[in-house]
PDB file of C-alpha atoms in Angstrom:
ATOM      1  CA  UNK A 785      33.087 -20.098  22.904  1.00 59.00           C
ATOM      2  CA  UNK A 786      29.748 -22.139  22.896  1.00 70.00           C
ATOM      3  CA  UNK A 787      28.732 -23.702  25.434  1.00 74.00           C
ATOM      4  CA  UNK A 788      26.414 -26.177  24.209  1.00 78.00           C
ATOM      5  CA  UNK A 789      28.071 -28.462  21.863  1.00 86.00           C
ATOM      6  CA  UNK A 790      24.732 -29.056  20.155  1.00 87.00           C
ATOM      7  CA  UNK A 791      23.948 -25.515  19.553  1.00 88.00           C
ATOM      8  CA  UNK A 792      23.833 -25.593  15.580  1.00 90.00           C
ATOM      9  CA  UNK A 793      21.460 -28.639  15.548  1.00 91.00           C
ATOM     10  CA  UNK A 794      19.336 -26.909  18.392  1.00 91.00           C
ATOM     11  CA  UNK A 795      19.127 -23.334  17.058  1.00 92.00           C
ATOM     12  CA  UNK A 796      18.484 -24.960  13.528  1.00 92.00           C
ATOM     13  CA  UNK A 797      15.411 -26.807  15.136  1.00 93.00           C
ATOM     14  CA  UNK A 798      14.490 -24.161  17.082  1.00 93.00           C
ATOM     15  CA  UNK A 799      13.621 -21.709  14.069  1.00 94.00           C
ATOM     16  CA  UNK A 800      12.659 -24.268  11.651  1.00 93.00           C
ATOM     17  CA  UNK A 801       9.532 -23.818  11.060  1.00 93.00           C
ATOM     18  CA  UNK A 802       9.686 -19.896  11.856  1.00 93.00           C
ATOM     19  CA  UNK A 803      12.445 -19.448   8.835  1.00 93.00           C
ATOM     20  CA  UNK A 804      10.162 -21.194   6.767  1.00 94.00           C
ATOM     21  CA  UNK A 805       7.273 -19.001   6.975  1.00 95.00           C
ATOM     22  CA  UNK A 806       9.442 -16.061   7.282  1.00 94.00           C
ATOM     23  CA  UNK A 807      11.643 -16.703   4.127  1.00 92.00           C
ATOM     24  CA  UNK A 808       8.376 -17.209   1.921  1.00 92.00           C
ATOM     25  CA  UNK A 809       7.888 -13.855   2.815  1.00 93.00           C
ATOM     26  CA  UNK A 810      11.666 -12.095   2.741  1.00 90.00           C
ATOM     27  CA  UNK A 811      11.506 -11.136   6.081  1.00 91.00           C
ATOM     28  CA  UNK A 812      14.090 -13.649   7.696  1.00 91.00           C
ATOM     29  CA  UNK A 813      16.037 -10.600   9.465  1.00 88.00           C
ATOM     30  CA  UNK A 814      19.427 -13.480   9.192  1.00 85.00           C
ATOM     31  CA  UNK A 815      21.625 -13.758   5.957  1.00 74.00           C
ATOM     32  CA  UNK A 816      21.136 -17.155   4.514  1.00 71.00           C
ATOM     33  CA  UNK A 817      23.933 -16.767   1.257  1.00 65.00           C
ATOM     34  CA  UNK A 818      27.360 -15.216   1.661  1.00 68.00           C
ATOM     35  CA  UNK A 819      26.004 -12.930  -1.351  1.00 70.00           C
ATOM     36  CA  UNK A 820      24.658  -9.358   0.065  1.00 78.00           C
ATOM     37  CA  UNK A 821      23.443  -8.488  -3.470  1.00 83.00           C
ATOM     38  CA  UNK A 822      21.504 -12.069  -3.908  1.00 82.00           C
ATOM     39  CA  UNK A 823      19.979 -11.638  -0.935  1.00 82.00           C
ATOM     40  CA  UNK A 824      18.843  -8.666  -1.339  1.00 85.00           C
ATOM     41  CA  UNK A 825      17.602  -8.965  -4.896  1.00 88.00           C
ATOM     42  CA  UNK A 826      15.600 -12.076  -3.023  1.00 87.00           C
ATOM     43  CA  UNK A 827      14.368  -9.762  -0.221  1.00 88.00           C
ATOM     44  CA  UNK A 828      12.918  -6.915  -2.636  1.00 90.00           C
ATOM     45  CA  UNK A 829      11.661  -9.097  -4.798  1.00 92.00           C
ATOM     46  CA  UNK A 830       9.162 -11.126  -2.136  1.00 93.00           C
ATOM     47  CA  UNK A 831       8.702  -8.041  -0.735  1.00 93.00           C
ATOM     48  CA  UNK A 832       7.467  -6.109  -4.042  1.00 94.00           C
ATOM     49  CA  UNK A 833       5.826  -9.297  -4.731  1.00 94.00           C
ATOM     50  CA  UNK A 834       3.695  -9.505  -1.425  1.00 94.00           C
ATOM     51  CA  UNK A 835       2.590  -5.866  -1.224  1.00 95.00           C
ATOM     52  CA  UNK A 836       1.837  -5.602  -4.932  1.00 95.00           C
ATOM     53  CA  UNK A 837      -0.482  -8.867  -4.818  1.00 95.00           C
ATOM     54  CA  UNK A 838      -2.012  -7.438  -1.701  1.00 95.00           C
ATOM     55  CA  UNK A 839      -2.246  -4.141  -2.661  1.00 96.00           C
ATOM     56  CA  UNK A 840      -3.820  -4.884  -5.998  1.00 95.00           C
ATOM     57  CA  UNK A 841      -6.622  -7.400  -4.986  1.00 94.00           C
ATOM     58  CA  UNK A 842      -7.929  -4.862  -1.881  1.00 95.00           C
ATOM     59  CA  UNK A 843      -8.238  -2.120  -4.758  1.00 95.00           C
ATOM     60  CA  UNK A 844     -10.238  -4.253  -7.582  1.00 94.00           C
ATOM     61  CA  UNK A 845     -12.408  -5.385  -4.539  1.00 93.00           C
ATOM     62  CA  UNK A 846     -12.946  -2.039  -3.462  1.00 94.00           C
ATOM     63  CA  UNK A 847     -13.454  -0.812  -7.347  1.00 94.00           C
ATOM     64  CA  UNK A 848     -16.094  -3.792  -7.416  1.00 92.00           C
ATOM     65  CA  UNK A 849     -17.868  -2.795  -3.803  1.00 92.00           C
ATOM     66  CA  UNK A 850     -18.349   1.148  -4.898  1.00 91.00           C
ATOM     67  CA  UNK A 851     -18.377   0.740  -8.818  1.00 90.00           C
ATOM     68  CA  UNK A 852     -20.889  -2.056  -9.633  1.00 88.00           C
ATOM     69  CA  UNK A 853     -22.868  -2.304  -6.506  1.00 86.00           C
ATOM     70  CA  UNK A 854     -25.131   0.199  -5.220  1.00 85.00           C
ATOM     71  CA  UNK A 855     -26.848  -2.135  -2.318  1.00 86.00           C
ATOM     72  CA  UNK A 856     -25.128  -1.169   1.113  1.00 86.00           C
ATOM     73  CA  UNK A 857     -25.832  -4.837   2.399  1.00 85.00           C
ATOM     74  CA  UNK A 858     -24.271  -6.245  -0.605  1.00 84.00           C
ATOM     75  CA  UNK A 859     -21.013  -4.053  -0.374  1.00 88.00           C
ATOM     76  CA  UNK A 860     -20.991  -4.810   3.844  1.00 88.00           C
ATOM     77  CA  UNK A 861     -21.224  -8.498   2.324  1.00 85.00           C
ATOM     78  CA  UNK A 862     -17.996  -8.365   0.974  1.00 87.00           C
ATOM     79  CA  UNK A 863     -16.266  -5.962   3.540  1.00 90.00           C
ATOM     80  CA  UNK A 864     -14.515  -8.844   4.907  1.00 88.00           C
ATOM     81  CA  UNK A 865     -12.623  -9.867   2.411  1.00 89.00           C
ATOM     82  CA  UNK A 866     -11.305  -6.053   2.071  1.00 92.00           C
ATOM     83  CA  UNK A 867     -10.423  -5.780   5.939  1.00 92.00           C
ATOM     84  CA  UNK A 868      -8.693  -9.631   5.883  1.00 92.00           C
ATOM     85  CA  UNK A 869      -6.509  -8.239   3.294  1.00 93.00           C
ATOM     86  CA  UNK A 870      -5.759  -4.943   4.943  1.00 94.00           C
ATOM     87  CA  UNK A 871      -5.197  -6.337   8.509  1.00 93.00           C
ATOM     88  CA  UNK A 872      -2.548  -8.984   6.789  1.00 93.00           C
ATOM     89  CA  UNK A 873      -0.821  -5.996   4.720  1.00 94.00           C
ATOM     90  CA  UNK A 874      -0.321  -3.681   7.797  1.00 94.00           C
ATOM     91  CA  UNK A 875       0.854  -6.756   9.619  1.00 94.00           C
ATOM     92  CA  UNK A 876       3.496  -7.280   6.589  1.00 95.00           C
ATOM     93  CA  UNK A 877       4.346  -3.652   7.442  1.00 93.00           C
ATOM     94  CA  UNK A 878       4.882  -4.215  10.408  1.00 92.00           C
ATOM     95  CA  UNK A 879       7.263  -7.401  10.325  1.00 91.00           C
ATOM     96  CA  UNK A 880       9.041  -5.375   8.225  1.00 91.00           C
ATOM     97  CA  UNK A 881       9.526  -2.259   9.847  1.00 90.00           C
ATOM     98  CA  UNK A 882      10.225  -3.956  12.813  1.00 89.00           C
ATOM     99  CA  UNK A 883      12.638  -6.360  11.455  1.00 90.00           C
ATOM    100  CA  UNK A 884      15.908  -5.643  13.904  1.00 90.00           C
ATOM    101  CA  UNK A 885      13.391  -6.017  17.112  1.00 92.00           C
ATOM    102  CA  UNK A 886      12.535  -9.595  15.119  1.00 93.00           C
ATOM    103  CA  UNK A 887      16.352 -10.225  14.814  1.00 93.00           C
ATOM    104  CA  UNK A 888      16.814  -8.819  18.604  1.00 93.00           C
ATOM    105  CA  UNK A 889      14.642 -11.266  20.304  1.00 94.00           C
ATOM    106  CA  UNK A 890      16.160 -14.292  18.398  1.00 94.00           C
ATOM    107  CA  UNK A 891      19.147 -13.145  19.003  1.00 94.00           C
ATOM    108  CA  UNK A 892      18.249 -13.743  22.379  1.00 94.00           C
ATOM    109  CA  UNK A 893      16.724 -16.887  21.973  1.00 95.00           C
ATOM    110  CA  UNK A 894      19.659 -17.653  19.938  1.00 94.00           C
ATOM    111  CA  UNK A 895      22.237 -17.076  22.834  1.00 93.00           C
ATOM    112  CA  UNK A 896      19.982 -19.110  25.185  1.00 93.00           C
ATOM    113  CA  UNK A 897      20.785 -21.911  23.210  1.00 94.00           C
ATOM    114  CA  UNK A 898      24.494 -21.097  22.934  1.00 92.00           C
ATOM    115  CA  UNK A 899      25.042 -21.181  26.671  1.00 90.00           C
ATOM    116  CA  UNK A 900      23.096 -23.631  28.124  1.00 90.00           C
ATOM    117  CA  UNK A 901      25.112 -26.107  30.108  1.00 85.00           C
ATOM    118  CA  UNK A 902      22.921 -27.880  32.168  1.00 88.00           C
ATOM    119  CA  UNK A 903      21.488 -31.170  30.208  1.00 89.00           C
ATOM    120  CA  UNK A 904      18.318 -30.892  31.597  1.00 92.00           C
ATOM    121  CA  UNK A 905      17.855 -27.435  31.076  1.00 92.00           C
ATOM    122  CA  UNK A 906      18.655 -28.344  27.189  1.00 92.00           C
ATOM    123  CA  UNK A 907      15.949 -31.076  27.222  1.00 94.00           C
ATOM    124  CA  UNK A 908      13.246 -28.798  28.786  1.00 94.00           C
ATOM    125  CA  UNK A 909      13.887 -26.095  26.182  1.00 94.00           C
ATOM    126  CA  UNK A 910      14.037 -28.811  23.428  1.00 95.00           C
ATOM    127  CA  UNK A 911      10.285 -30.248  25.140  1.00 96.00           C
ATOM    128  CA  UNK A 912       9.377 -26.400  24.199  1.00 95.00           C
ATOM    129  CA  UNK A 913      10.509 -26.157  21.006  1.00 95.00           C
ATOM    130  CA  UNK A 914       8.198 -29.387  19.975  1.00 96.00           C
ATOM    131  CA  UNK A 915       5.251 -27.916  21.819  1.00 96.00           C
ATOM    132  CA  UNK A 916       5.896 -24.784  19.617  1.00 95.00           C
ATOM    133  CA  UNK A 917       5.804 -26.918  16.486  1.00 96.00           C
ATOM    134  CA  UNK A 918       3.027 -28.876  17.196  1.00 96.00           C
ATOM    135  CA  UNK A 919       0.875 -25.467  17.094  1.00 96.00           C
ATOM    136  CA  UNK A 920       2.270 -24.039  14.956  1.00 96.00           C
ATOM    137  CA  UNK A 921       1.607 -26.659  13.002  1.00 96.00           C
ATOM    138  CA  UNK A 922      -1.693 -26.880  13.895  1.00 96.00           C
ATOM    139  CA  UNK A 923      -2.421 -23.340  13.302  1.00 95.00           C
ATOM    140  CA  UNK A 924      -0.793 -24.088   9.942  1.00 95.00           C
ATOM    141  CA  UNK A 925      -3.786 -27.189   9.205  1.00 95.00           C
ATOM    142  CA  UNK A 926      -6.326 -24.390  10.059  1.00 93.00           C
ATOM    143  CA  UNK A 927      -4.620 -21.616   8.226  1.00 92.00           C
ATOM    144  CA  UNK A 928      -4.422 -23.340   5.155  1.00 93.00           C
ATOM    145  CA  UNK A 929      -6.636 -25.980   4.738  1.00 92.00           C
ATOM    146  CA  UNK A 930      -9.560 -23.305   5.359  1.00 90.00           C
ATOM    147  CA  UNK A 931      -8.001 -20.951   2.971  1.00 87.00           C
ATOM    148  CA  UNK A 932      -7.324 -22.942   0.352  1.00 84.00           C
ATOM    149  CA  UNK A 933     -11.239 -24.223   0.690  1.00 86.00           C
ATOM    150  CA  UNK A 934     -12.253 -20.501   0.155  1.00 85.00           C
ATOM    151  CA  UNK A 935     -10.161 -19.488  -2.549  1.00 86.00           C
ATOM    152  CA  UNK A 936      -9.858 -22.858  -4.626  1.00 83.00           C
ATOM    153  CA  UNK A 937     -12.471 -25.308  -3.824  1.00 82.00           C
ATOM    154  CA  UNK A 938     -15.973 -23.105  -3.281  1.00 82.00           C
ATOM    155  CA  UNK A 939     -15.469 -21.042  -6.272  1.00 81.00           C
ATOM    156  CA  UNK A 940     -14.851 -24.460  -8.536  1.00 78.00           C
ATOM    157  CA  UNK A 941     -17.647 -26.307  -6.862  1.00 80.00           C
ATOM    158  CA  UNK A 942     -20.369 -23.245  -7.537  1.00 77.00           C
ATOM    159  CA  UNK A 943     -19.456 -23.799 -11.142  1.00 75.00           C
ATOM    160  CA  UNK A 944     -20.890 -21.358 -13.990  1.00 79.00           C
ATOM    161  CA  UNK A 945     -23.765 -19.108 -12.211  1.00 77.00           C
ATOM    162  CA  UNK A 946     -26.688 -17.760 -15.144  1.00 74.00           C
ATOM    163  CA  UNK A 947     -28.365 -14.833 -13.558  1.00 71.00           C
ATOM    164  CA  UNK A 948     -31.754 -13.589 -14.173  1.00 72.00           C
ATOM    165  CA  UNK A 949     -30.292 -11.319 -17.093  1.00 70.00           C
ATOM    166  CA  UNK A 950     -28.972 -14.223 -18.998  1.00 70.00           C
ATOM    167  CA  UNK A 951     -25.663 -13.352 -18.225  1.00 71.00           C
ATOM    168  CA  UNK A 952     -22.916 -16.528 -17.075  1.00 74.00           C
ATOM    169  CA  UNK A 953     -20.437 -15.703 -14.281  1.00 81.00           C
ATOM    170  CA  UNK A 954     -17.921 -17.479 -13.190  1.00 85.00           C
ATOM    171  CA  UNK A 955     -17.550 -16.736  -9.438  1.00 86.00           C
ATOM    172  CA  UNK A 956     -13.976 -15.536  -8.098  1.00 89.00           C
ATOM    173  CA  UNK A 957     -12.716 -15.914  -4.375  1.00 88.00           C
ATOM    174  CA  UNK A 958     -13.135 -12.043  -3.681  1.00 89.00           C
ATOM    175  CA  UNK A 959     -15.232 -10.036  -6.483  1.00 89.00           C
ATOM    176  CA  UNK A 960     -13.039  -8.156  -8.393  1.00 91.00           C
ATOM    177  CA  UNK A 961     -13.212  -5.224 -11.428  1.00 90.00           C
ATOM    178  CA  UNK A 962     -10.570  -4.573 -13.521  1.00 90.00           C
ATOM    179  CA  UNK A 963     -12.235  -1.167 -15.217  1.00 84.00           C
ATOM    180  CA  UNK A 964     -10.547  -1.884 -18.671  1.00 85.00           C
ATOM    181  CA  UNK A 965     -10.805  -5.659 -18.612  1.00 85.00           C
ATOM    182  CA  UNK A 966     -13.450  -8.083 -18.416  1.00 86.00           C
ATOM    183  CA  UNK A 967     -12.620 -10.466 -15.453  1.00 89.00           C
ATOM    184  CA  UNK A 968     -15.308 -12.686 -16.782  1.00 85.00           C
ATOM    185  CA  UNK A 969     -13.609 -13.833 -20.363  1.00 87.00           C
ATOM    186  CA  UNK A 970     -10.761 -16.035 -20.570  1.00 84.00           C
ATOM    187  CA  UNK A 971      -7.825 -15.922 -19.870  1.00 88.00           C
ATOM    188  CA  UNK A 972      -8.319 -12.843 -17.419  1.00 90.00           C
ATOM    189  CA  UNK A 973     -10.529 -14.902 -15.779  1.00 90.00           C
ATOM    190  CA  UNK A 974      -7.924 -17.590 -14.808  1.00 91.00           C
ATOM    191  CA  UNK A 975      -5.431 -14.955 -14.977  1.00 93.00           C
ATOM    192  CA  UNK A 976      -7.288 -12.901 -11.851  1.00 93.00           C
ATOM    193  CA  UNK A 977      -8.246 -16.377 -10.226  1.00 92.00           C
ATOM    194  CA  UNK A 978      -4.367 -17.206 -10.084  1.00 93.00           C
ATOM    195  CA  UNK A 979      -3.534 -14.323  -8.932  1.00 94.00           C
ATOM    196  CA  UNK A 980      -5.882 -14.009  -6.179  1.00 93.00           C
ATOM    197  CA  UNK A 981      -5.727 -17.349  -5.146  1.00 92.00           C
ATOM    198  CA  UNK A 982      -1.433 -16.450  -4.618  1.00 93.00           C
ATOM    199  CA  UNK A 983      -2.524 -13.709  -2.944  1.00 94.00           C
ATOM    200  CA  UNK A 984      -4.878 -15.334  -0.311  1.00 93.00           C
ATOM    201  CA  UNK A 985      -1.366 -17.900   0.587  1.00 94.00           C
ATOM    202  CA  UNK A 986       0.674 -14.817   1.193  1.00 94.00           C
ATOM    203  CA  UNK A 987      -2.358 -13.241   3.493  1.00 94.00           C
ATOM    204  CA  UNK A 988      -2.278 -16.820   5.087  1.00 94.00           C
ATOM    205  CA  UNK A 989       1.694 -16.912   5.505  1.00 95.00           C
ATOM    206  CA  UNK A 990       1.465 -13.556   7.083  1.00 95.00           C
ATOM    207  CA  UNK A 991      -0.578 -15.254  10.008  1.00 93.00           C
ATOM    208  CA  UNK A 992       1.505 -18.164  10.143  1.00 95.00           C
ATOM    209  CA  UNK A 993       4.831 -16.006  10.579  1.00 95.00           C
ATOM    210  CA  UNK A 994       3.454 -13.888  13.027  1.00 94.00           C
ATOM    211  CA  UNK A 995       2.372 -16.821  14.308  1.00 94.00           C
ATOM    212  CA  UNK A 996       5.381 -18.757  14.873  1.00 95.00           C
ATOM    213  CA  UNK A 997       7.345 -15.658  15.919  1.00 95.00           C
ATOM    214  CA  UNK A 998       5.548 -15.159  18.896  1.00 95.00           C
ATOM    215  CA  UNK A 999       5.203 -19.000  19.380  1.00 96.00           C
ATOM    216  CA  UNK A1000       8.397 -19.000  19.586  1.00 95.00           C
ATOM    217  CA  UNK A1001       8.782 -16.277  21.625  1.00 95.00           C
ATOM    218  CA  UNK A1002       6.575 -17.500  24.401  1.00 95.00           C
ATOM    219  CA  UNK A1003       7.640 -21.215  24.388  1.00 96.00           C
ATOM    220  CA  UNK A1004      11.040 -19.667  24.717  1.00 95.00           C
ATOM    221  CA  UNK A1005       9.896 -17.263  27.600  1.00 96.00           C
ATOM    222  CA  UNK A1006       7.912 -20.494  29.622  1.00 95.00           C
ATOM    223  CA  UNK A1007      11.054 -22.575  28.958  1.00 95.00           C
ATOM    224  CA  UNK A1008      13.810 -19.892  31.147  1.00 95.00           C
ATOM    225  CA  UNK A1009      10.918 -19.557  33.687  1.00 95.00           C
ATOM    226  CA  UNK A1010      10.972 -22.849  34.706  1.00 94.00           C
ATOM    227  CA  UNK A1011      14.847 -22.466  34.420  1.00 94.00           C
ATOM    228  CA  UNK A1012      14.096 -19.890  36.767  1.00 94.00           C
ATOM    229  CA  UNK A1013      12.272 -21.724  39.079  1.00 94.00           C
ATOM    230  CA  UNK A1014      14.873 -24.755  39.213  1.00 92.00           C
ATOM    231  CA  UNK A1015      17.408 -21.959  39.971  1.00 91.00           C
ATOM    232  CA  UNK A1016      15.793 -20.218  43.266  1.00 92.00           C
ATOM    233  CA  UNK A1017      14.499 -23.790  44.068  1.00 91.00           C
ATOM    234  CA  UNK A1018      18.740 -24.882  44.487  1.00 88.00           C
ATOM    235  CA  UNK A1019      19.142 -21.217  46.058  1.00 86.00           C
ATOM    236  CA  UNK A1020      16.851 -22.072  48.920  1.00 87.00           C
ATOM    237  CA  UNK A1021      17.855 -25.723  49.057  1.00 84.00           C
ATOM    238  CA  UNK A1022      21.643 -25.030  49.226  1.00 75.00           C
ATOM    239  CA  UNK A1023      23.433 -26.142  52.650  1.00 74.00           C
ATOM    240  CA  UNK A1024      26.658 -23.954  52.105  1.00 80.00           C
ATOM    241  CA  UNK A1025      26.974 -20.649  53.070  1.00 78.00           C
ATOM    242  CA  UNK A1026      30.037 -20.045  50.815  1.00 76.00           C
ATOM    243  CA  UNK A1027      27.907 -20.878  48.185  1.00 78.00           C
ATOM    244  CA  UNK A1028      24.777 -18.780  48.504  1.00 83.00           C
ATOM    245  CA  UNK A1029      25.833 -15.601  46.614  1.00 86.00           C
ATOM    246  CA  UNK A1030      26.941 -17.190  43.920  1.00 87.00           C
ATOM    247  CA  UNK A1031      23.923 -18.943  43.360  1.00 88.00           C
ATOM    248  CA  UNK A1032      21.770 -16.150  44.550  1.00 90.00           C
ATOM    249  CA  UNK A1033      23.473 -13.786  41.530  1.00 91.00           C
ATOM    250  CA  UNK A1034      22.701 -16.584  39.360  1.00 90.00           C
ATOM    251  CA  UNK A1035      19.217 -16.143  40.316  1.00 91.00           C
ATOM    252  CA  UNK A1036      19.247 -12.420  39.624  1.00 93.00           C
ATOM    253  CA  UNK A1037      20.970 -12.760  36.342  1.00 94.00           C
ATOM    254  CA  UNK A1038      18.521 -14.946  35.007  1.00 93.00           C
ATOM    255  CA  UNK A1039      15.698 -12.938  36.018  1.00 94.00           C
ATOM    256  CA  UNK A1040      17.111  -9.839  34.608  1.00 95.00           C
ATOM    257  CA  UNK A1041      17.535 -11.495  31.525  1.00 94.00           C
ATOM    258  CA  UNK A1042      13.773 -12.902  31.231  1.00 95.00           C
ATOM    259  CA  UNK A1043      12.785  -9.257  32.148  1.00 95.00           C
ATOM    260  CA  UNK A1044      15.198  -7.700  28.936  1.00 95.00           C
ATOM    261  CA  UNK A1045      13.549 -10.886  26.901  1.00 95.00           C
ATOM    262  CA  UNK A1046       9.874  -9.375  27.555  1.00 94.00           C
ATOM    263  CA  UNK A1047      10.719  -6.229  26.948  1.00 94.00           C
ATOM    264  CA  UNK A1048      12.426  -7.049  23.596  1.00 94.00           C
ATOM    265  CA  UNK A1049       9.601  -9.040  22.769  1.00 94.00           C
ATOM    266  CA  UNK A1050       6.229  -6.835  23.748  1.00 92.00           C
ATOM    267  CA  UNK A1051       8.025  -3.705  21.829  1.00 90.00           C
ATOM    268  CA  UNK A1052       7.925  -6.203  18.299  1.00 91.00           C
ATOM    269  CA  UNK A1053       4.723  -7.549  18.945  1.00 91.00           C
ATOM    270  CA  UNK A1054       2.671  -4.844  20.495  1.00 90.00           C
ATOM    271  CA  UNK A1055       1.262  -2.869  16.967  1.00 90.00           C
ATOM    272  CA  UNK A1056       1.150  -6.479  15.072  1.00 89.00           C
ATOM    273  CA  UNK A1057      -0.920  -8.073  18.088  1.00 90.00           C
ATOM    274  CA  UNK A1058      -3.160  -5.046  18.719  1.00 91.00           C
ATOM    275  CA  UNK A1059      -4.020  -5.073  14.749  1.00 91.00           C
ATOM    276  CA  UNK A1060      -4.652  -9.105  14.652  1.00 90.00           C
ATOM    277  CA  UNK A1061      -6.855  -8.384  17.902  1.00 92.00           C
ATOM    278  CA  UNK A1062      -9.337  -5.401  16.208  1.00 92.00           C
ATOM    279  CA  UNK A1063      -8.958  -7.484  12.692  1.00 90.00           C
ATOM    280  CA  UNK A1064     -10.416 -10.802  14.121  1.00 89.00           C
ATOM    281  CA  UNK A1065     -13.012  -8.315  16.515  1.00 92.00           C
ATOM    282  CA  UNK A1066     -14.202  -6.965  12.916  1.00 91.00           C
ATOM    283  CA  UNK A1067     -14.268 -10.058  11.368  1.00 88.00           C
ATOM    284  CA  UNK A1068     -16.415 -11.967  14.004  1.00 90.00           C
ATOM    285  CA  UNK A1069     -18.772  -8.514  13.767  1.00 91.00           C
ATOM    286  CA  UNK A1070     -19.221  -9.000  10.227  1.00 88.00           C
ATOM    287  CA  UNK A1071     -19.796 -12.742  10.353  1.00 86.00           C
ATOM    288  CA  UNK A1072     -22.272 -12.157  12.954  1.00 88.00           C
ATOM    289  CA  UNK A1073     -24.072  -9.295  10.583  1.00 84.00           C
ATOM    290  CA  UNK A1074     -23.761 -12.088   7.626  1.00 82.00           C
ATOM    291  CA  UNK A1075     -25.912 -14.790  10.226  1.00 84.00           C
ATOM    292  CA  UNK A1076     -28.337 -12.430  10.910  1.00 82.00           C
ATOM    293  CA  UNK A1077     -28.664 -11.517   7.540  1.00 72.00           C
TER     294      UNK A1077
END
């Protein structure tokens, strides 16, 4: 029985934006199709697809740092690229391996939105859910915009660089060697280019679905605390005795359940947080080393 005759609508809201990011990547931890094979085919497919691209762009950078250069500054120049790449593949581990603590806390979040009964508590969690969007969607401007600036628009605008050898390259978002192939002559060239240039929107769609996962997540957790706080607020307020238990194991219901909600929550976000925390420490490092150099 659902309590909230606008619980489809709601939910649907709710995760917009979250199923988005997460279905780019075949993560969503819900079935979408009646089809268990389709889906699956779907799932293993992004998945494959993800890693591979990932996986294969932090190797021909790596190939390019210890294979064709030999000055340390130059190889710590492009360092960053290699540790963006690895902190967004072990978060994409992560999401995956912890996909049933994913489904667990919107589970929760889900049955929050079944029972609610009390209009005002609806329109307080709905005031949440548009806070949510708005950053995720700004996160999303950032994400994106910057990205696609670095991967499409710097490399195109540097044009055809002649060095002092008399030899034209075409610059690539991350340096790349191929050992058998020549990234430089066509079509590997635009062959690499498209590739990496995929590759840097799944890196940035990793961000945004961690992103919006624990956006959700907290929006969700301010939301019932307020709840909360309307609930002991008509405990203390209440005139009749008769009534005081009932609303005092209201209170402690409610409570418990915020405390199950963290819990849920911290054990699948811990590892993915404490990665994005010593990535963006390393990154800032590095861009400091790049100013100073």
């Amino acid at each position: 029985m659902v309590a909230n005759k606008n619980y489809e609508y709601d939910i649907k809201n709710a995760f917009a934006m979250s199923r988005f990011f997460f279905r780019l990547l075949g993560i969503w931890p819900f079935a979408r199709t009646n089809s268990i094979y389709l889906e699956l085919i779907e799932t293993v497919t992004l998945t494959f697809l993800c890693i591979g691209l990932i996986v294969w762009e932090t190797i021909s950078t790596l190939l390019y740092m210890f294979l064709i250069l030999t000055d340390f500054h130059l190889r710590l120049k492009f360092t960053g690229c290699v540790v963006y790449s690895l902190v967004g593949l072990i978060k994409y581990g992560y999401l995956l391996l912890y996909k049933n603590q994913v489904r667990n806390c919107l589970m929760l979040v889900d049955e929050d939105w079944r029972n609610v009964v009390n209009p005002s508590d609806r329109i307080a969690m709905i005031d949440r859910v548009r806070t949510g969007k708005r950053l995720i969607l700004i996160c999303a401007l950032f994400a994106y915009l910057t990205g696609l600036t670095f991967r499409i628009v710097m490399p195109l605008s540097l044009g055809k660089i002649v060095t002092p050898q008399n030899v034209t390259i075409r610059p690539l978002p991350c340096p790349a060697y191929l050992v058998i192939l020549d990234v430089q002559r066509s079509p590997t060239y635009e062959i690499v280019y498209f590739l990496q240039s995929v590759s840097g929107f799944l890196k940035y769609t990793i961000v945004m679905a961690t992103f919006s996962f624990v956006t959700i997540c907290g929006m969700h957790f301010c939301v019932q605390s307020e709840i909360l706080v309307t609930l002991m607020n008509d405990f203390v307020n209440e005139s009749r005795p008769e009534n005081l238990n009932r609303k005092l194991a209201t209170v402690v219901e409610h409570q418990i359940k915020i405390r199950n909600f963290l819990q849920v929550v911290q054990s699948a976000t811990q590892y993915p947080s404490l990665t994005e925390v010593l990535g963006s420490t390393s990154m800032l490092c590095l861009v400091g080393y790049y100013v100073i150099m």
